[in-house]
PDB file of C-alpha atoms in Angstrom:
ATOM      1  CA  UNK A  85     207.028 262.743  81.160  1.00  0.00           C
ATOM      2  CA  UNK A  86     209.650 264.138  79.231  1.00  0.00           C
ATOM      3  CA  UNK A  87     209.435 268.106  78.330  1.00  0.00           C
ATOM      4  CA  UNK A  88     211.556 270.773  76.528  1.00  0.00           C
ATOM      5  CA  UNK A  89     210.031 274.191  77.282  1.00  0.00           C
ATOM      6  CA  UNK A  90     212.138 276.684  75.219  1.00  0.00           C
ATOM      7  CA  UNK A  91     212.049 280.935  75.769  1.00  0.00           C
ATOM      8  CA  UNK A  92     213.466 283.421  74.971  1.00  0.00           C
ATOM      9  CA  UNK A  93     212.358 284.736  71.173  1.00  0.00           C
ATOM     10  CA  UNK A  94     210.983 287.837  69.861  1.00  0.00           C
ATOM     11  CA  UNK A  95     211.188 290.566  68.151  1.00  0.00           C
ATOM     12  CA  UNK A  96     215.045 291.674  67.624  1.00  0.00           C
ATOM     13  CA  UNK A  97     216.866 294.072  65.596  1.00  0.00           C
ATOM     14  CA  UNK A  98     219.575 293.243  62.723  1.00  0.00           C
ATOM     15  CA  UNK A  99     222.948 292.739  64.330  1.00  0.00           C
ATOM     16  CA  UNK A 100     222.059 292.439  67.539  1.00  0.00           C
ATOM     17  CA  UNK A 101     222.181 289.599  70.125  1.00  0.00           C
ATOM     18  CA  UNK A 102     219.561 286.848  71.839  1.00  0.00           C
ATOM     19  CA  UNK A 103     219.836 284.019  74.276  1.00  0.00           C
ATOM     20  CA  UNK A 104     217.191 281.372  73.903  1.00  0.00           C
ATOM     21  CA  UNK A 105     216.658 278.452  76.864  1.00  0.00           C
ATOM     22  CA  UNK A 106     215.611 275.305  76.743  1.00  0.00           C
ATOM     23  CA  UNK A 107     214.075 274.174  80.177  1.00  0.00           C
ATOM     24  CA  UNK A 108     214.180 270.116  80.172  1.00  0.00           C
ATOM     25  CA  UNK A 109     212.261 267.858  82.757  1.00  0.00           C
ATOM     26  CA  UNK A 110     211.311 264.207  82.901  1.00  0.00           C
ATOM     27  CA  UNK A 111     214.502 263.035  82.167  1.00  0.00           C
ATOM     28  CA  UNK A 112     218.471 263.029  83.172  1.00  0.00           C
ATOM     29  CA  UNK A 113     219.930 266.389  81.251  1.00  0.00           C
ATOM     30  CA  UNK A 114     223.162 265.520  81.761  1.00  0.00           C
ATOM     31  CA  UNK A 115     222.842 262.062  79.546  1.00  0.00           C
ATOM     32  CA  UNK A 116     221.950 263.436  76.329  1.00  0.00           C
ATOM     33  CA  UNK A 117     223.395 265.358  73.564  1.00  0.00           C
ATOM     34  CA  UNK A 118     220.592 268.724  72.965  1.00  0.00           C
ATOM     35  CA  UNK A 119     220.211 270.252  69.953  1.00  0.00           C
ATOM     36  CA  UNK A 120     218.542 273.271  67.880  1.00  0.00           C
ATOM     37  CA  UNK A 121     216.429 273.190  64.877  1.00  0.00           C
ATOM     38  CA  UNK A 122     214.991 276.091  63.381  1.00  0.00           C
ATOM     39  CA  UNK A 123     212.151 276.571  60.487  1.00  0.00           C
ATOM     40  CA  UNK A 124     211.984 280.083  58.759  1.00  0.00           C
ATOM     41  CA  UNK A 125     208.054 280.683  58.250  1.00  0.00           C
ATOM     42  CA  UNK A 126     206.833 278.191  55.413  1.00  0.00           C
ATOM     43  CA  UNK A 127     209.923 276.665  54.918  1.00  0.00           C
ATOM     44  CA  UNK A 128     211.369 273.635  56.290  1.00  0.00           C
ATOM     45  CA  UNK A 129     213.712 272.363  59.079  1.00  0.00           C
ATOM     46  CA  UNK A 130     217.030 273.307  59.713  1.00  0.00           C
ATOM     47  CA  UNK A 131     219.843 272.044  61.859  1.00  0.00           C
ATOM     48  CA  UNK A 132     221.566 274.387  63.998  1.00  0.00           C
ATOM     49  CA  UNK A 133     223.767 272.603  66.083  1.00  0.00           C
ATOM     50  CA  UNK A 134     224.071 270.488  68.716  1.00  0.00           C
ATOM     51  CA  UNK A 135     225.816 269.987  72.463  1.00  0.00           C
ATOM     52  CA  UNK A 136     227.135 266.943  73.218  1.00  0.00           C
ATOM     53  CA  UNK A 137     226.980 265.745  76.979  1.00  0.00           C
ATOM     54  CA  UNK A 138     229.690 266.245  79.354  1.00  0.00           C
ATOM     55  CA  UNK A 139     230.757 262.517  79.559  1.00  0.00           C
ATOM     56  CA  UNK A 140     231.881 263.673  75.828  1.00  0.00           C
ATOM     57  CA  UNK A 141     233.738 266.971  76.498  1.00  0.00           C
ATOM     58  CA  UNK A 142     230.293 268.736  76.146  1.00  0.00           C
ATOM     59  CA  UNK A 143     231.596 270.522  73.363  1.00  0.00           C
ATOM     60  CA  UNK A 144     229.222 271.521  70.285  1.00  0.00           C
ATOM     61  CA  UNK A 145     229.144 271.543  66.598  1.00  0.00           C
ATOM     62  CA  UNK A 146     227.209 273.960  64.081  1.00  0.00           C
ATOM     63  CA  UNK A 147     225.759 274.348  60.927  1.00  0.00           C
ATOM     64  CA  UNK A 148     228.030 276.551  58.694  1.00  0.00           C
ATOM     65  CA  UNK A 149     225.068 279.434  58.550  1.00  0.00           C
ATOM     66  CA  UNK A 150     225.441 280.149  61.943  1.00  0.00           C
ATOM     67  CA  UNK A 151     228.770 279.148  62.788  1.00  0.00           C
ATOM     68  CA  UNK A 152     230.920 282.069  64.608  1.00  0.00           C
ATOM     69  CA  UNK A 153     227.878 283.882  65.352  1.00  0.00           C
ATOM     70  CA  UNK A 154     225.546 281.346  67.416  1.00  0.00           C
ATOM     71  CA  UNK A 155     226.674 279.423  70.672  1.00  0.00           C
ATOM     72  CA  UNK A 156     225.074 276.416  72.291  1.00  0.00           C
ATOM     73  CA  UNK A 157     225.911 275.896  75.876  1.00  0.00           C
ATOM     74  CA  UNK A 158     224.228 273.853  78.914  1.00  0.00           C
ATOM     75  CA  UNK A 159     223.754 274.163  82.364  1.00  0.00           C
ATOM     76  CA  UNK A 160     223.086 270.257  83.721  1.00  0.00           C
ATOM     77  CA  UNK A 161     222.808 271.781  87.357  1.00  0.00           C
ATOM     78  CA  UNK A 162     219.693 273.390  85.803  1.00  0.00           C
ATOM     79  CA  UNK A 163     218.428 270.733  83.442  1.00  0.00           C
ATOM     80  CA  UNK A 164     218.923 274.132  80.647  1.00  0.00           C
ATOM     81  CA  UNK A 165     220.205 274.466  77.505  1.00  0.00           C
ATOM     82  CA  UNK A 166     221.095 278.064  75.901  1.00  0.00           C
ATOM     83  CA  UNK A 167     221.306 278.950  72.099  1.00  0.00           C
ATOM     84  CA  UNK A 168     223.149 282.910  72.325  1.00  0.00           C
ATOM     85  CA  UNK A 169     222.542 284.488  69.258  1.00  0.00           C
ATOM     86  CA  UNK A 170     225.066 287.628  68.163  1.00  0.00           C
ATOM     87  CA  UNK A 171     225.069 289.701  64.906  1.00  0.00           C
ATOM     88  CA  UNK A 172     221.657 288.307  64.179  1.00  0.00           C
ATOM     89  CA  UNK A 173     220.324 288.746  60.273  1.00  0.00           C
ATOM     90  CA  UNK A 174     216.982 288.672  58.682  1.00  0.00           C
ATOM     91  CA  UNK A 175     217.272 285.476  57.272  1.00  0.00           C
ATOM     92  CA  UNK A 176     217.315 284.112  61.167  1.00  0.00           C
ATOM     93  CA  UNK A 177     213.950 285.200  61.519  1.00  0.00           C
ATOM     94  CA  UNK A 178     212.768 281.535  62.030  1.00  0.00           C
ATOM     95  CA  UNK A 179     211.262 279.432  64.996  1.00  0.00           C
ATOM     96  CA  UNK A 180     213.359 277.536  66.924  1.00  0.00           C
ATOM     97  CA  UNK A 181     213.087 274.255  68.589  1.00  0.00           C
ATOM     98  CA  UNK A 182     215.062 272.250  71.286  1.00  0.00           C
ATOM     99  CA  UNK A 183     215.417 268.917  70.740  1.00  0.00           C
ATOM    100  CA  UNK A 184     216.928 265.500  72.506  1.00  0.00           C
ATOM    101  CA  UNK A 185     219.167 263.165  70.754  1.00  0.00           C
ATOM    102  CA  UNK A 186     217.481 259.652  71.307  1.00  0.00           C
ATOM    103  CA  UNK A 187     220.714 257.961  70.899  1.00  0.00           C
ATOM    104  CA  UNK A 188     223.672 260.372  72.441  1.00  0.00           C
ATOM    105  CA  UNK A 189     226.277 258.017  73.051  1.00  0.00           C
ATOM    106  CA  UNK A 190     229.667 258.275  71.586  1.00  0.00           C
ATOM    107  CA  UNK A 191     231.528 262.016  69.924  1.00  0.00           C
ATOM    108  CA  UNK A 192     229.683 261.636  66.943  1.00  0.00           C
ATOM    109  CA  UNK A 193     226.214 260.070  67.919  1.00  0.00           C
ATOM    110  CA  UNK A 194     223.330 259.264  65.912  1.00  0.00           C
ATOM    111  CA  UNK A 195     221.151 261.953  66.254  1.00  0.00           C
ATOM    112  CA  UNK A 196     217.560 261.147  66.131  1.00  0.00           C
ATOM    113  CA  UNK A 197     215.272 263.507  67.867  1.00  0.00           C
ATOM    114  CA  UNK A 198     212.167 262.073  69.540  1.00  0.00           C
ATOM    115  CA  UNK A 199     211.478 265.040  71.673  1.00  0.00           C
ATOM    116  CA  UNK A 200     210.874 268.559  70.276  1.00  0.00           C
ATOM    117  CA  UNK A 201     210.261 271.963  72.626  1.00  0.00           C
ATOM    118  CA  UNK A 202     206.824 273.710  71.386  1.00  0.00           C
ATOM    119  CA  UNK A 203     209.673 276.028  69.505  1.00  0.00           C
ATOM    120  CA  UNK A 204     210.222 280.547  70.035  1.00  0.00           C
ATOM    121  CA  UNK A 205     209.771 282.394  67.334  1.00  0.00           C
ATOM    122  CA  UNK A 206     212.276 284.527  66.652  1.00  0.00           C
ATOM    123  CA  UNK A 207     211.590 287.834  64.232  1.00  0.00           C
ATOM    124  CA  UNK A 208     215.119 289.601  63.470  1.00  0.00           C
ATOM    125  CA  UNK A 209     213.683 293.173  61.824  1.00  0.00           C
ATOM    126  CA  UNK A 210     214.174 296.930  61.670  1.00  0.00           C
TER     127      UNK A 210
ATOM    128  CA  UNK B 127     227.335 268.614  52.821  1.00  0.00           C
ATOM    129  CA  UNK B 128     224.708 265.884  52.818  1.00  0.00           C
ATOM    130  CA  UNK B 129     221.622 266.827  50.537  1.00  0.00           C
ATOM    131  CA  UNK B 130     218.593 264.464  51.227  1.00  0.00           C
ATOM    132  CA  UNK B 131     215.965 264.411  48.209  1.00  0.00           C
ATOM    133  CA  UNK B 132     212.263 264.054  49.101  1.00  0.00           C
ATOM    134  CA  UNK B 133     209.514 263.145  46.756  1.00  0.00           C
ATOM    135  CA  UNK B 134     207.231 263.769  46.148  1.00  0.00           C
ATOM    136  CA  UNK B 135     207.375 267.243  47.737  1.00  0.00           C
ATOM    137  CA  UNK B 136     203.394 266.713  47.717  1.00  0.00           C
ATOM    138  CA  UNK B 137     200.640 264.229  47.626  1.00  0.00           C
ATOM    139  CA  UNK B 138     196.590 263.930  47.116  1.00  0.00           C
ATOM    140  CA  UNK B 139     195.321 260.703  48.710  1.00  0.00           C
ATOM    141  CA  UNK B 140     191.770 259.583  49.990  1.00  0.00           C
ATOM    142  CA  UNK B 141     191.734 257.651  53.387  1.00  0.00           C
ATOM    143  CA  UNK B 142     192.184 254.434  52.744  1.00  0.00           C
ATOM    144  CA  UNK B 143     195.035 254.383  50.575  1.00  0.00           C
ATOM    145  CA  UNK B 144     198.528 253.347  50.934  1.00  0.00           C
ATOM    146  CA  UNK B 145     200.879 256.283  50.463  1.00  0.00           C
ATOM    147  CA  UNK B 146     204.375 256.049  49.730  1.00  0.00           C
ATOM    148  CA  UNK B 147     207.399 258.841  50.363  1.00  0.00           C
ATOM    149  CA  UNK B 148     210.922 258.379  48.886  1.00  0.00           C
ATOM    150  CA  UNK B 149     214.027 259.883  50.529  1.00  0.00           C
ATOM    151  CA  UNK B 150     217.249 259.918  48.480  1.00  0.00           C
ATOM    152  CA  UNK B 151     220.715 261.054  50.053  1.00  0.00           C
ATOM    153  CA  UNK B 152     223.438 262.268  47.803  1.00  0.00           C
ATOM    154  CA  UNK B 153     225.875 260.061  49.457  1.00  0.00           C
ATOM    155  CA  UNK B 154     225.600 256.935  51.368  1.00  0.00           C
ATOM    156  CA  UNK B 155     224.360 257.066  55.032  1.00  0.00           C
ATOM    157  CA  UNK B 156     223.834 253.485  56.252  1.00  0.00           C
ATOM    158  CA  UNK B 157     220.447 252.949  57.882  1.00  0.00           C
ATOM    159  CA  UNK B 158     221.124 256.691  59.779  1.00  0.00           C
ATOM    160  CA  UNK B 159     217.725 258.421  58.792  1.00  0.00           C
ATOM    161  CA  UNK B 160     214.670 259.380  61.011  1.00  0.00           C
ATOM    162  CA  UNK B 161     211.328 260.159  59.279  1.00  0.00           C
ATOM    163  CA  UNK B 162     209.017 262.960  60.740  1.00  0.00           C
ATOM    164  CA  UNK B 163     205.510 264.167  60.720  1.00  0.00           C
ATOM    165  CA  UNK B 164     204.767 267.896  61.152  1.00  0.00           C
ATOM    166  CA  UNK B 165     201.392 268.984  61.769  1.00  0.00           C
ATOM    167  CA  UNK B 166     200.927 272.967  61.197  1.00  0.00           C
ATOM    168  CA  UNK B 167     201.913 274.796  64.192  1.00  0.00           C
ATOM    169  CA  UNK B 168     203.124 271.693  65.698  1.00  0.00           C
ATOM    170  CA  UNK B 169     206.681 270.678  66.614  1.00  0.00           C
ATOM    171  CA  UNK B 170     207.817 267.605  64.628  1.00  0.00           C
ATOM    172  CA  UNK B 171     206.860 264.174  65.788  1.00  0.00           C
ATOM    173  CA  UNK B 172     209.725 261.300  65.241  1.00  0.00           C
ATOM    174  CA  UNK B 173     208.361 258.254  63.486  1.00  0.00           C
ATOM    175  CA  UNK B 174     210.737 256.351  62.209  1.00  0.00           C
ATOM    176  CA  UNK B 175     214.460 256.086  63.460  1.00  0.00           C
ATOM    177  CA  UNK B 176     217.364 254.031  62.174  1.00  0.00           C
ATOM    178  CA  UNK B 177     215.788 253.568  58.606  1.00  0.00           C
ATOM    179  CA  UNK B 178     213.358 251.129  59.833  1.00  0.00           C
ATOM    180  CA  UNK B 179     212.672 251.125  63.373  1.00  0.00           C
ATOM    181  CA  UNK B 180     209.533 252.744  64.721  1.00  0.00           C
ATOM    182  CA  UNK B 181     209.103 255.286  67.092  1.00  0.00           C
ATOM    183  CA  UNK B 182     207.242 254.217  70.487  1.00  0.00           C
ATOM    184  CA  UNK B 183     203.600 255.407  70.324  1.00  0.00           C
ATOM    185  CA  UNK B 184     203.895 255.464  66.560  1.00  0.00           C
ATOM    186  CA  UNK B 185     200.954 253.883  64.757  1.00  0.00           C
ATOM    187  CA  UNK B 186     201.921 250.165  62.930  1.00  0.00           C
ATOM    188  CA  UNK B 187     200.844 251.567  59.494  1.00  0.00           C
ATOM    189  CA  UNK B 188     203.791 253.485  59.720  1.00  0.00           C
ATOM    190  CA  UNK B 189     207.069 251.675  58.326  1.00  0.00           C
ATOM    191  CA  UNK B 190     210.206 252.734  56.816  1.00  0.00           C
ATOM    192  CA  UNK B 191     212.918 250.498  54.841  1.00  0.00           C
ATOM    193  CA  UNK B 192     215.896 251.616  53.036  1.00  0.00           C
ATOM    194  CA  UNK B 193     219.864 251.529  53.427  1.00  0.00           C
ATOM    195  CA  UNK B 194     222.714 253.461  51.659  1.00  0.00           C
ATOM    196  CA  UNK B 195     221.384 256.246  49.572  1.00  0.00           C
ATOM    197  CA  UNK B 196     217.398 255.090  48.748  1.00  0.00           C
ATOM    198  CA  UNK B 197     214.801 255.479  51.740  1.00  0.00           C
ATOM    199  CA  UNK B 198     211.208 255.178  51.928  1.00  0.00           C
ATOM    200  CA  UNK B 199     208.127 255.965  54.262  1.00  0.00           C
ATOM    201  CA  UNK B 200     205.046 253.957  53.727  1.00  0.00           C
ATOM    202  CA  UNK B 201     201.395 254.608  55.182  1.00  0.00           C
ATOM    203  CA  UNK B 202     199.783 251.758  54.683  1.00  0.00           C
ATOM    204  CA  UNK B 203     195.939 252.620  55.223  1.00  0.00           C
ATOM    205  CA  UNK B 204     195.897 256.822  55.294  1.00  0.00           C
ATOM    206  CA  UNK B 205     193.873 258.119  57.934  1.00  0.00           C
ATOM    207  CA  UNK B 206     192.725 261.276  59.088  1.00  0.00           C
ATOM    208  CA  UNK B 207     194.782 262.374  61.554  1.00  0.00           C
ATOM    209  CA  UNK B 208     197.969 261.283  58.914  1.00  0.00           C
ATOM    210  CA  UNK B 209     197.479 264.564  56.736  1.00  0.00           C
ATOM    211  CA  UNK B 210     200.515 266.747  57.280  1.00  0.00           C
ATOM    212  CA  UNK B 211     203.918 267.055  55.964  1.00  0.00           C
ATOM    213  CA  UNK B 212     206.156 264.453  56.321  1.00  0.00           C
ATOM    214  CA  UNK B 213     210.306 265.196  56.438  1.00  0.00           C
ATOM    215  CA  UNK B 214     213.269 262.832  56.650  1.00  0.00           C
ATOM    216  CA  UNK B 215     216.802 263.331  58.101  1.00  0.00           C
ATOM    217  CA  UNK B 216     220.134 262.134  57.861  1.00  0.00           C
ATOM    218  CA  UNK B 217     221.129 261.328  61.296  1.00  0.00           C
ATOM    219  CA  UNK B 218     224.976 260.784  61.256  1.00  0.00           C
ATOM    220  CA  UNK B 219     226.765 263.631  62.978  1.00  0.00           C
ATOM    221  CA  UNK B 220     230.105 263.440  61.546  1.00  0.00           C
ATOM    222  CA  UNK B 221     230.867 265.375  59.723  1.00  0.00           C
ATOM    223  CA  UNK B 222     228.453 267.849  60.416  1.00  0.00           C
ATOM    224  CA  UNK B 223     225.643 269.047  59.149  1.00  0.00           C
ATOM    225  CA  UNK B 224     222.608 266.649  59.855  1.00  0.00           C
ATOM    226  CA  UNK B 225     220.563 267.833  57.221  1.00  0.00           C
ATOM    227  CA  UNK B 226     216.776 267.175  56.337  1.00  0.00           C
ATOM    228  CA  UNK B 227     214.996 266.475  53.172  1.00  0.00           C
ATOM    229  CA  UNK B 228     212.684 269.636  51.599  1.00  0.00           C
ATOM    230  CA  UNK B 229     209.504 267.718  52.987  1.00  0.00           C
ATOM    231  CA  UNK B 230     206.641 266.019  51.387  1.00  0.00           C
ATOM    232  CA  UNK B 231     203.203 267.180  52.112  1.00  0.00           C
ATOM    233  CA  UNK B 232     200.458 264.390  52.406  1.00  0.00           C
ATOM    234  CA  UNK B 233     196.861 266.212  51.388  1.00  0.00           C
ATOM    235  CA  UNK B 234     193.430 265.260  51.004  1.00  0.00           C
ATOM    236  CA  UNK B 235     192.154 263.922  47.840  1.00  0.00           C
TER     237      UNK B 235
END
């Protein structure tokens, strides 16, 4: 059975930093491009960015609201994905989910996401 | 950027009835969407990939159709557990962003 198990989130101050993790089972890690999607409370969903596998440079692409401050890196030894968070702002506060690209193949794959994490809310407030 | 255009962004229906949820993109995408269900508190749930094709474990009454810019979700017999809000996606990643529609929520009537 496939499962994303993300952690991390809480309660963080403006400007600072958090790492979220996205624990992955039930399937090979290593195949599939992983992504974050966030949804600020009430609103709707957001792509973050994405991490594709290493059989395509593993390298990662972001949304432009995040982009210089968030980083999305993996760990296939660990089945893990990480979303670091720096110079966080209010308008992060959101919950975040992990997700699997059903179709990863190729630098720029489809990205359809048929699993999802049970998502970490993250609260960025003084 | 990409901007995907749900409507309705909401919807009374009775169970029974066939609903029907349009997704427009401001720019042609092929047949890359996905359609969604979110239930509240819920992660999303994929229903629909490639415009058309459904989702293993995904009711039949779900379908989707569509190509280019024009996209659409069909119930065809609402039922219970169906009442949520519903949210497409363009699913091409280059150039980035992927980008979802503004969601349509399905209520009871």
């Amino acid at each position: 059975e496939v499962q994303l198990v993300e952690s991390g989130g809480g309660l963080v101050q403006p400007g600072r930093s958090l790492r979220l993790s996205c624990t992955a089972s039930g399937f090979t890690f290593g195949d599939y491009a992983m992504s974050w999607v966030r949804q600020a409370p009430g609103k709707g969903l957001e792509w973050v960015g994405f991490i594709r596998s290493k059989a395509y440079g593993g390298t990662t692409e972001y949304a432009a609201s995040v982009k210089g401050r968030f980083t999305i890196s993996r760990d296939d030894s660990k089945s893990i994905a990480y979303l670091q968070m720096n110079s966080l702002k209010t308008e992060d506060t959101a919950v975040y989910y992990c997700t699997r690209g059903r179709y990863s193949y190729g630098y720029w794959p489809e990205l359809y996401f048929d699993y999802w994490g049970q998502g970490t809310l993250v609260t960025v407030s003084s | 950027d990409i901007q995907m255009t749900q409507s309705p962004s909401s919807v009374s229906a009775s169970v029974g009835d066939r609903v029907t949820i349009t997704c427009r993109a401001s720019q042609g995408i092929s047949s890359w969407l996905a359609w969604y269900q979110q239930k509240p508190g819920k992660a999303p749930k994929l229903l629909i990939y490639a415009a058309s094709s459904l989702q293993s474990g995904v009711p039949s009454r779900f379908s989707g159709s569509g190509s280019g810019t024009d996209f659409t979700l069909t119930i065809s017999s609402l039922q219970p557990e169906d009442f949520a809000t519903y949210y497409c996606q363009q699913a091409n990643s280059f150039p980035p962003p992927l980008t979802f529609g503004g969601g349509t929520k399905v209520e009871i009537k």
